[in-house]
PDB file of C-alpha atoms and ligand atoms in Angstrom:
ATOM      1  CA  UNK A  95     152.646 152.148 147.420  1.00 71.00           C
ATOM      2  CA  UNK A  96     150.318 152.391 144.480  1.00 78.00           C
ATOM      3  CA  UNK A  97     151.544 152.306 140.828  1.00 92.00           C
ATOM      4  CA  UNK A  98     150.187 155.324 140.884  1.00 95.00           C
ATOM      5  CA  UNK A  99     152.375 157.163 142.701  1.00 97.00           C
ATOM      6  CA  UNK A 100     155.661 154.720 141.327  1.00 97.00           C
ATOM      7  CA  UNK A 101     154.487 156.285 137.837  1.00 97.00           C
ATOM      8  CA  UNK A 102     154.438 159.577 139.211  1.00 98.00           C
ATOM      9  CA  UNK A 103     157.947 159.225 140.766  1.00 98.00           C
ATOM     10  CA  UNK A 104     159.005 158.080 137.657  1.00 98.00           C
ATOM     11  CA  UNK A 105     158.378 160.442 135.612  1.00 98.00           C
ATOM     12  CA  UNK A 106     159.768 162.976 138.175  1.00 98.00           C
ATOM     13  CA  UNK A 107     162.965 161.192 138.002  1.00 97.00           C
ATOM     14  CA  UNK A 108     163.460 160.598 134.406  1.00 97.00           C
ATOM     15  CA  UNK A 109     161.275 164.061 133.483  1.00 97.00           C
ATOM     16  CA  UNK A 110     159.011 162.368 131.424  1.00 97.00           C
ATOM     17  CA  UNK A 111     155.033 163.588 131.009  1.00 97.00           C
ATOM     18  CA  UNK A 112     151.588 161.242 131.824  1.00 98.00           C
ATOM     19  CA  UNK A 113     149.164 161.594 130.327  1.00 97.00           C
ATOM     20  CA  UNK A 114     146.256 162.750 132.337  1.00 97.00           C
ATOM     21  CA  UNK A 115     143.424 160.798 132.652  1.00 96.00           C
ATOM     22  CA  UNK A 116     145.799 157.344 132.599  1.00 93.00           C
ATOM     23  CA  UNK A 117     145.362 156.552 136.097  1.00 94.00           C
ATOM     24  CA  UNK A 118     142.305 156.297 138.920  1.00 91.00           C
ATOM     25  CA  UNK A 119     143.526 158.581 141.165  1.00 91.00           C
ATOM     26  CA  UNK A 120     141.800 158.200 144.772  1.00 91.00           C
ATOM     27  CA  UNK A 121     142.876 159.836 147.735  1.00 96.00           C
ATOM     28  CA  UNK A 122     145.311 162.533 145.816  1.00 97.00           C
ATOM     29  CA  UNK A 123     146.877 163.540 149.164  1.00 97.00           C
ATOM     30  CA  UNK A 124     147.417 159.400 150.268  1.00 97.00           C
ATOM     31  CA  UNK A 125     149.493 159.863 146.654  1.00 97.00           C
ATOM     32  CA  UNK A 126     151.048 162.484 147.181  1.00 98.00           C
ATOM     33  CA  UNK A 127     152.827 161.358 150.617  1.00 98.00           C
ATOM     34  CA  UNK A 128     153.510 158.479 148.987  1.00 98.00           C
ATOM     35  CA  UNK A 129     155.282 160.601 146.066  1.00 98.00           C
ATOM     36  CA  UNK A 130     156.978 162.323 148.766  1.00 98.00           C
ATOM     37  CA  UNK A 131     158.441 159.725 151.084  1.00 98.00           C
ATOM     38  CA  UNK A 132     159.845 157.773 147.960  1.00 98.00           C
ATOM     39  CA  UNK A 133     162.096 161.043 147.693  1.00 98.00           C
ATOM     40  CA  UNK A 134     162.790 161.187 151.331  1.00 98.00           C
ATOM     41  CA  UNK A 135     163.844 157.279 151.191  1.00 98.00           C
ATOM     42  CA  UNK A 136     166.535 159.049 148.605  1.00 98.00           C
ATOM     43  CA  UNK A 137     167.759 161.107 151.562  1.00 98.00           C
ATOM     44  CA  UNK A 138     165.867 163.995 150.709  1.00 98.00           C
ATOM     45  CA  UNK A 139     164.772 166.156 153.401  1.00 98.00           C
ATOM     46  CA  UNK A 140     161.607 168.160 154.181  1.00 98.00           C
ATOM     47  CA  UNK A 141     161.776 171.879 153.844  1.00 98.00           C
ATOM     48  CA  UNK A 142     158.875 173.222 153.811  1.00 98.00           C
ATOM     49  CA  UNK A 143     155.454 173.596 152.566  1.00 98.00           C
ATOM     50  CA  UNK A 144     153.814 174.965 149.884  1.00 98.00           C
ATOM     51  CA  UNK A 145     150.391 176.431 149.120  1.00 97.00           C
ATOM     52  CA  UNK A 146     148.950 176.592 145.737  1.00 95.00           C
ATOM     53  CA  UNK A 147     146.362 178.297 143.724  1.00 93.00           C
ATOM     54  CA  UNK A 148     145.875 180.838 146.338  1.00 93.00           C
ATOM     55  CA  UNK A 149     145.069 183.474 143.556  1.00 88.00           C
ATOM     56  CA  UNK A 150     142.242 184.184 141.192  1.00 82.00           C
ATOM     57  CA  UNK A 151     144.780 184.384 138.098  1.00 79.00           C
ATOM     58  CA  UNK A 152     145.947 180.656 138.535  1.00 78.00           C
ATOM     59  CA  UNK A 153     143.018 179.162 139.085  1.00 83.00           C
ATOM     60  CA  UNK A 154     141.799 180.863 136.116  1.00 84.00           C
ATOM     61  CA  UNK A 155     145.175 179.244 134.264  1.00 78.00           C
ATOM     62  CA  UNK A 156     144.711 175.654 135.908  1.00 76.00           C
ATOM     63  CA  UNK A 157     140.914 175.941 135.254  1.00 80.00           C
ATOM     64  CA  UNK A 158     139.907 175.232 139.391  1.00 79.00           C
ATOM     65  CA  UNK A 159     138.912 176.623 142.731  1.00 80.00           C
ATOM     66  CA  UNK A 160     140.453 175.521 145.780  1.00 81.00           C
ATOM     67  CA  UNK A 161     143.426 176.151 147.528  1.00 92.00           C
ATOM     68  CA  UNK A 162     146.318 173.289 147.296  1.00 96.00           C
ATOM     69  CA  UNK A 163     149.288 172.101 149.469  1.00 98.00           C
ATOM     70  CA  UNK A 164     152.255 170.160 148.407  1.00 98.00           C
ATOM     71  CA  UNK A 165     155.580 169.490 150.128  1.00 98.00           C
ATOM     72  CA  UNK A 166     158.544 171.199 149.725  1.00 98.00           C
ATOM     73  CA  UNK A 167     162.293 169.237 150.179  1.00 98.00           C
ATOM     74  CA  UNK A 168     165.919 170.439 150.100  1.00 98.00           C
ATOM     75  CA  UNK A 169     166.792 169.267 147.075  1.00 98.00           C
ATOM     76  CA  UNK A 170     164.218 171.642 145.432  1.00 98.00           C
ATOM     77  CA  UNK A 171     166.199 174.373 147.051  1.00 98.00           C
ATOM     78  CA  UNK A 172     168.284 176.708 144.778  1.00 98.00           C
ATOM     79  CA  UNK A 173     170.190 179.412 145.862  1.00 98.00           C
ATOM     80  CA  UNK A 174     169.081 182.876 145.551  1.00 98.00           C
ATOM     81  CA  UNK A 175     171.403 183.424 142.290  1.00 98.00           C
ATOM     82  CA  UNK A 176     171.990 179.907 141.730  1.00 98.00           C
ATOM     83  CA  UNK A 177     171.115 177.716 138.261  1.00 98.00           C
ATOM     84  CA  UNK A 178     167.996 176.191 137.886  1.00 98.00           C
ATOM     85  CA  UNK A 179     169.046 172.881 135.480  1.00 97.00           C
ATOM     86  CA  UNK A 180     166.455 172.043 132.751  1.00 97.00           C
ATOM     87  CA  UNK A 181     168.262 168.646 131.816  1.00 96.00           C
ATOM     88  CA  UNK A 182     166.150 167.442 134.769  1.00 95.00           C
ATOM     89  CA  UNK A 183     162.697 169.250 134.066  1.00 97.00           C
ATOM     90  CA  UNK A 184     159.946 168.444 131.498  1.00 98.00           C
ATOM     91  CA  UNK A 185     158.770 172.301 130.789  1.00 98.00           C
ATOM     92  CA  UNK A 186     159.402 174.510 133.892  1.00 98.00           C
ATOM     93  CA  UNK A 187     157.480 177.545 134.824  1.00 98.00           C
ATOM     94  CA  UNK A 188     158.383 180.170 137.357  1.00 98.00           C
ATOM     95  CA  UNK A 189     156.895 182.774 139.292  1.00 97.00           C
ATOM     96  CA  UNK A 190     156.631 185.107 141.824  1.00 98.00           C
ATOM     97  CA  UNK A 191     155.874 184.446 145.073  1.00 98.00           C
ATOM     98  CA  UNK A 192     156.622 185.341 149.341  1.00 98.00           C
ATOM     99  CA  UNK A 193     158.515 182.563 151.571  1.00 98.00           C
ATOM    100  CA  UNK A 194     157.492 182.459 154.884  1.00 98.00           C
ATOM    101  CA  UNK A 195     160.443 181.243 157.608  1.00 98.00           C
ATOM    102  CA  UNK A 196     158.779 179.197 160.640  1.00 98.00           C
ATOM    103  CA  UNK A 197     159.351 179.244 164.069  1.00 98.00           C
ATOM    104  CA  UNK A 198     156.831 177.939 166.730  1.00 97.00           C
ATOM    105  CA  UNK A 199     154.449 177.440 164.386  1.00 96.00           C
ATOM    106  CA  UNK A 200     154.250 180.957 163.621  1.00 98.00           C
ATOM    107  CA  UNK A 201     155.998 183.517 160.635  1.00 98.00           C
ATOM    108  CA  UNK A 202     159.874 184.458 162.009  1.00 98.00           C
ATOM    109  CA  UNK A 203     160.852 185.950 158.628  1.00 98.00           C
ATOM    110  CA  UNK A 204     159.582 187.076 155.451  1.00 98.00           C
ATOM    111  CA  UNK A 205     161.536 186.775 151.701  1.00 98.00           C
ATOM    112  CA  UNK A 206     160.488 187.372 148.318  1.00 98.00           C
ATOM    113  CA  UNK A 207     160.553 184.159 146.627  1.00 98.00           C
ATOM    114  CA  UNK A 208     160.414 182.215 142.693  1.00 98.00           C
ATOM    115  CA  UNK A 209     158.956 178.794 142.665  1.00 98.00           C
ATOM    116  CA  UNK A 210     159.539 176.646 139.969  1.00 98.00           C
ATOM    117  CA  UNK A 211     156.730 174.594 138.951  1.00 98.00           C
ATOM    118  CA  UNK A 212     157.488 171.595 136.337  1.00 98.00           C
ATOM    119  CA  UNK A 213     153.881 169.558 135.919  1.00 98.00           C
ATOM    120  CA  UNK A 214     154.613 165.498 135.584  1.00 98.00           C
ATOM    121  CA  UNK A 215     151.302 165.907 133.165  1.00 98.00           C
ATOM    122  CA  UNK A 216     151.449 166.261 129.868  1.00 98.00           C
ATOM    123  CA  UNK A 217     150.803 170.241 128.815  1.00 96.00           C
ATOM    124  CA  UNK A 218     150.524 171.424 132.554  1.00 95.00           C
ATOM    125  CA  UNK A 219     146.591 170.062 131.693  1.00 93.00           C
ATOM    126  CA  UNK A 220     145.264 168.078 134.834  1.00 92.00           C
ATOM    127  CA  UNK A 221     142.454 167.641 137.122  1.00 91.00           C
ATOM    128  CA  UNK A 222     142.812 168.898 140.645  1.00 92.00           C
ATOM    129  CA  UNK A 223     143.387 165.549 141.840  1.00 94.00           C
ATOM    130  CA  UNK A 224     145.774 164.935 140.077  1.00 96.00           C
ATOM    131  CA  UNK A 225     147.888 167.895 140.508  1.00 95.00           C
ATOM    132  CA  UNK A 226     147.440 167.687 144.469  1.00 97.00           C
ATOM    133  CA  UNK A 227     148.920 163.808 143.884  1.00 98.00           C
ATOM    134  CA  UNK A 228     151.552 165.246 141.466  1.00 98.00           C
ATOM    135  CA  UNK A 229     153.097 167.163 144.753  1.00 98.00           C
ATOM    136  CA  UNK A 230     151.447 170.068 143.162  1.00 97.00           C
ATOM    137  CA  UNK A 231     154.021 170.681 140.431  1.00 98.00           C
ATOM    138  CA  UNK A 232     156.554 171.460 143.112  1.00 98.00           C
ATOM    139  CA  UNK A 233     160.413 171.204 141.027  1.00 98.00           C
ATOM    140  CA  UNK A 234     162.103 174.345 142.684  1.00 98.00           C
ATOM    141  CA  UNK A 235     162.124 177.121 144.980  1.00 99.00           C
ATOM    142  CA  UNK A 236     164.899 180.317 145.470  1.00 99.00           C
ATOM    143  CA  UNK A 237     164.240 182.665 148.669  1.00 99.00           C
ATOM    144  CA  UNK A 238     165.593 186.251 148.970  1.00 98.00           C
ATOM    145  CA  UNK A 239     167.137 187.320 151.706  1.00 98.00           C
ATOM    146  CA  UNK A 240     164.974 186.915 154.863  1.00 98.00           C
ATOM    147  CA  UNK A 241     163.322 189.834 156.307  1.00 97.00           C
ATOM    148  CA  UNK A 242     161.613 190.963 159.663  1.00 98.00           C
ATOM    149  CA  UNK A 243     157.763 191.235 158.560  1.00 97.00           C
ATOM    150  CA  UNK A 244     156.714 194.887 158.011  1.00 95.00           C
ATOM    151  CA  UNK A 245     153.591 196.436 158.790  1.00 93.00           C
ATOM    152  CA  UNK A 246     151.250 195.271 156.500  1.00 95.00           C
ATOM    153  CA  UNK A 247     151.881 192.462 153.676  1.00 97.00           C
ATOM    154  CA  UNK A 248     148.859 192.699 152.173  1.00 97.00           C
ATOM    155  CA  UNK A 249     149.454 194.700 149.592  1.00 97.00           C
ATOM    156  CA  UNK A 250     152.890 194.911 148.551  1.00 98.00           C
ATOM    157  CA  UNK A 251     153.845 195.516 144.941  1.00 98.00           C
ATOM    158  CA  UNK A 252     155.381 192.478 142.913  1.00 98.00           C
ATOM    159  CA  UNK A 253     157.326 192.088 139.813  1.00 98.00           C
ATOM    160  CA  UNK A 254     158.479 189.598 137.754  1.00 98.00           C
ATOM    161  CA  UNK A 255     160.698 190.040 135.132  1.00 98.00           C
ATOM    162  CA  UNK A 256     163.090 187.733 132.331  1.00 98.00           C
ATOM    163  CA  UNK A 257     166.529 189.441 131.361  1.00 98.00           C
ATOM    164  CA  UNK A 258     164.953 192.405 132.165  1.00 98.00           C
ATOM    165  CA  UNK A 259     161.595 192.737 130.852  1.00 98.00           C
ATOM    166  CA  UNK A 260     158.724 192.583 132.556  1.00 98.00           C
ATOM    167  CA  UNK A 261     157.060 189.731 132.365  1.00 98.00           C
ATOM    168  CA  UNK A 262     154.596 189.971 135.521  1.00 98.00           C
ATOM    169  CA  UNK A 263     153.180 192.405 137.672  1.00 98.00           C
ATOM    170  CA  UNK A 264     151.083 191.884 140.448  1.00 97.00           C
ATOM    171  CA  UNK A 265     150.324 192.689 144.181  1.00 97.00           C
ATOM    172  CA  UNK A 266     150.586 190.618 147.280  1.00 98.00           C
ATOM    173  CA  UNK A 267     146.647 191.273 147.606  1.00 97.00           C
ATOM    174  CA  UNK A 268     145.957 188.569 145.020  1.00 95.00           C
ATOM    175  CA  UNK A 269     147.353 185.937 147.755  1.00 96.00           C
ATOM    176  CA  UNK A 270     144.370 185.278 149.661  1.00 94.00           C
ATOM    177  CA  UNK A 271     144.088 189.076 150.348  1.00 94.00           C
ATOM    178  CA  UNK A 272     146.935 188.502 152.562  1.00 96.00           C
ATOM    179  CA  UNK A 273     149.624 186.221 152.238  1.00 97.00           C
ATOM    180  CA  UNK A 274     149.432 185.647 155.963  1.00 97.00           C
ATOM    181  CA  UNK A 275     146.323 184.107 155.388  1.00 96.00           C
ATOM    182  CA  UNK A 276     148.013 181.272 153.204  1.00 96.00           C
ATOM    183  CA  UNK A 277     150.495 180.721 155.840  1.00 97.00           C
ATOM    184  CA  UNK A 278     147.496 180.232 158.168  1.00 97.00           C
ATOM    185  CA  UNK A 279     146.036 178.100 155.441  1.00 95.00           C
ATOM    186  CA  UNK A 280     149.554 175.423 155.485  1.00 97.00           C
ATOM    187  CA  UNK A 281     149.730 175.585 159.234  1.00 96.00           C
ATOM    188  CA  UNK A 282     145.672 173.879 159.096  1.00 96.00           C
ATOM    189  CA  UNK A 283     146.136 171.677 155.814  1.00 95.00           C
ATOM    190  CA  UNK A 284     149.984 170.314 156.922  1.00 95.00           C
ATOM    191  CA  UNK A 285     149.239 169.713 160.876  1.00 94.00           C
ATOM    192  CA  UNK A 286     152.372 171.171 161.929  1.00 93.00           C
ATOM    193  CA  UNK A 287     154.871 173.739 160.961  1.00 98.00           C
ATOM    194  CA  UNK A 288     158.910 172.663 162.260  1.00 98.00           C
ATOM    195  CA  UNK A 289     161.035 175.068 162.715  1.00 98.00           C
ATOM    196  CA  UNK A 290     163.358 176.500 159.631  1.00 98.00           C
ATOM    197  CA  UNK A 291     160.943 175.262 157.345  1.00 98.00           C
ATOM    198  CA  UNK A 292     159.591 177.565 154.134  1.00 98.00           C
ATOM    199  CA  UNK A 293     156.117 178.857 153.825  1.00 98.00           C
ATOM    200  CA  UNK A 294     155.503 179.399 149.552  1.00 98.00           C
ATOM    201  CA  UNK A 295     152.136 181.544 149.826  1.00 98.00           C
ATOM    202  CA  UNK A 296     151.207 180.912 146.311  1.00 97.00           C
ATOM    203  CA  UNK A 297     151.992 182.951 142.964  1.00 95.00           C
ATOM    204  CA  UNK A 298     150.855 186.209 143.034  1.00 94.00           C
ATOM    205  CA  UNK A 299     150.425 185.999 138.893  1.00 93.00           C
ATOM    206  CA  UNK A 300     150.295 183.523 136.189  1.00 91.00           C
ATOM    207  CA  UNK A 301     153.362 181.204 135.841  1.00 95.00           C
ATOM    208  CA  UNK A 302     155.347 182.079 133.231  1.00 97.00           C
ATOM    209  CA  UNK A 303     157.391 179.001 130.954  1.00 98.00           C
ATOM    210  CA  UNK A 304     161.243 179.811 131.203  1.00 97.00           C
ATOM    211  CA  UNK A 305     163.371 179.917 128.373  1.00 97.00           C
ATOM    212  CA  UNK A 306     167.203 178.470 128.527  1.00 98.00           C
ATOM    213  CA  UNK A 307     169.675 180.670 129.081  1.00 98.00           C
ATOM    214  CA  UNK A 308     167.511 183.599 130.595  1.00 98.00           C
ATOM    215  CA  UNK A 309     167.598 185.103 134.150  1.00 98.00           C
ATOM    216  CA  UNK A 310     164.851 185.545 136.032  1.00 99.00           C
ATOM    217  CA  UNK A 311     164.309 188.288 138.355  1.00 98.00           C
ATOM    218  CA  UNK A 312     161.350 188.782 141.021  1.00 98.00           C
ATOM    219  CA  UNK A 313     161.089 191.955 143.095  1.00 98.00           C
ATOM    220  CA  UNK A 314     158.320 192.018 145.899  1.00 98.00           C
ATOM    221  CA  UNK A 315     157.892 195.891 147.392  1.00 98.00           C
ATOM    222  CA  UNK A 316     159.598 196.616 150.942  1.00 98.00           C
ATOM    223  CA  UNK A 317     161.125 192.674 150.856  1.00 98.00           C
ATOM    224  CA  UNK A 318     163.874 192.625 147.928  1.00 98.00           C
ATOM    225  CA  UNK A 319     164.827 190.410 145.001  1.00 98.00           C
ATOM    226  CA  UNK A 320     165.211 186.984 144.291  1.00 99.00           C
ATOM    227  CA  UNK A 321     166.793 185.991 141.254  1.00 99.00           C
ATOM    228  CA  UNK A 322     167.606 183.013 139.018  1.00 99.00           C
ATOM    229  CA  UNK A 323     169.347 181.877 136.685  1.00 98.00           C
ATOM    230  CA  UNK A 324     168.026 179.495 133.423  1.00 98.00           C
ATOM    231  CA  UNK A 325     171.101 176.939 132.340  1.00 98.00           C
ATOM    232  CA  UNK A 326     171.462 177.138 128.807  1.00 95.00           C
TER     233      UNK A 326
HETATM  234  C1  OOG B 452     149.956 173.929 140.338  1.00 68.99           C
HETATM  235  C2  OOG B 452     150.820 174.652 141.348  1.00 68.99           C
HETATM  236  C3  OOG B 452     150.280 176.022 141.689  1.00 68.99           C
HETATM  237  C4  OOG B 452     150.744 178.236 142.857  1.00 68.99           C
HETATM  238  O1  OOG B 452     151.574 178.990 143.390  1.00 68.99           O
HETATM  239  O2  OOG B 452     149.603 178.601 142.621  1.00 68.99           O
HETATM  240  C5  OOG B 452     151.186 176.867 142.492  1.00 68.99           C
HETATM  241  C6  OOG B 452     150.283 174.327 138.925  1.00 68.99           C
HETATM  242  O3  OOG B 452     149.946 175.448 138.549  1.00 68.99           O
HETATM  243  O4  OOG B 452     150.868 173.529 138.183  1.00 68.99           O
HETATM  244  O5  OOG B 452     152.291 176.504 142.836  1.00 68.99           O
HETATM  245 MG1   MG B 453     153.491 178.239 143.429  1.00 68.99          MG
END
C-alpha cells in the first residue's frame, strides 16, 4: 500500500481535507483499489459501481473531460428516506442521478437515485488523477424504488430540489445521451458487473453543497423520487 492511499483513507476516516498537489499520484486507479480494499478489510462490502463526470455540466464544474469510475460499498448505502450524517463528511454535495440494478451483466431495474459526493481534497479542487484515486468522491448513495425500464431513458425529465425549492433541473439526455450508455461504460471500465450490484450513471446537473438540517428531494420523470434527509 502506498502512503498515498493510507493518507487518503485517512482523511476519509477522520473527514479531514489534503491538500492537492501534496502527493505524486501514479497509477490513480492502482490507488484507488488500494483505497477501496482498506475499507473492505473493515468488513465493508462492494455494492456497486459508479460512473462519474458523464455530463457536460460537471466537467465544466470539476474543470475535465473524461468519464470516471469509482466503487461503490454498503456502507455508503442510505435508505431512500434515511439521514445522511455530516459528523462524518468534510463538505458533502448531492445530486441527482439514475441507479441501475444488475443482473447477468445486464440492467434488471431502473431507480431514480442522489449520490452524495464528499471530496477528501481541499475545496472539491483536484486533478483528475487525483479524484479517480480519491474513489471519485464517492461518500453516499439513496435509490428509489426500483423500476422495470420504460421505453426510452434517454430523455427523462429530472429534478432536484432542497425543502422544496428547486435547486436543479435537468434531463436524463445530459448522461451520455443515454444513461444506458454509462451503464455500458461501468460494465467495460469495472470488468464485471455481480449481480444486485448498483449502476450510478452520473449526475445529470451540477452537485449542489447540502446544508444541515434540509431534505433533499430528487424526482426523475416516469421513475419516482428519492429523498434524503440532512442531520442537523
Ligand atoms: C467527482 C465525482 C463526479 C458525477 O456524478 O459526475 C460524480 C466530483 O465531482 O467530485 O460523481
Ligand atoms: Mg455522481
Amino acid at each position: 500500500m502506498t502512503s498515498f492511499a493510507a493518507a487518503l483513507d485517512h482523511a476519509l476516516t477522520s473527514a479531514t481535507e489534503l491538500k492537492s498537489g501534496s502527493y505524486e499520484v501514479g497509477d490513480a486507479y492502482a490507488v484507488q483499489q488500494q483505497v477501496v480494499d482498506l475499507r473492505l478489510a473493515r468488513g465493508e462490502q462492494l455494492a456497486g459501481v459508479k460512473l462519474g463526470l458523464t455530463s457536460r455540466a460537471k466537467m465544466e464544474q470539476m474543470g475535465v473531460t473524461e468519464v470516471i469510475w469509482g466503487r461503490l460499498t454498503d456502507a455508503m448505502r442510505i435508505p431512500d428516506g434515511g439521514v445522511l450524517d455530516l459528523s462524518a463528511r468534510i463538505h458533502a454535495k448531492v445530486e441527482p442521478e439514475v441507479a441501475f440494478l444488475v443482473r447477468d451483466n445486464g440492467i434488471a431495474a431502473i431507480a431514480p437515485a442522489i449520490e452524495v459526493i464528499d471530496s477528501r481534497w481541499l475545496d472539491f479542487r483536484f486533478t483528475l488523477a487525483e479524484v479517480i484515486a480519491d474513489n471519485t468522491s464517492a461518500a453516499g448513495f439513496v435509490v428509489g424504488e426500483w423500476q422495470p425500464v420504460p421505453e426510452g431513458v434517454d430523455n427523462l425529465g429530472v429534478l432536484m430540489e432542497i425543502d422544496g425549492r428547486v435547486a436543479e433541473i435537468g434531463s436524463t439526455a445530459a448522461i451520455l445521451g443515454d444513461p444506458r450508455r454509462a451503464f455500458a461504460d461501468a460494465g467495460r471500465l469495472a470488468g464485471s458487473l455481480a449481480d444486485g450490484w448498483v449502476v450510478l450513471a452520473g449526475a445529470a446537473t451540477a452537485a449542489v453543497a447540502v446544508e444541515p438540517g434540509s431534505t433533499v428531494r430528487v424526482t426523475v420523470e416516469k421513475l419516482g423520487t428519492a429523498t434524503l434527509k440532512v442531520s442537523a
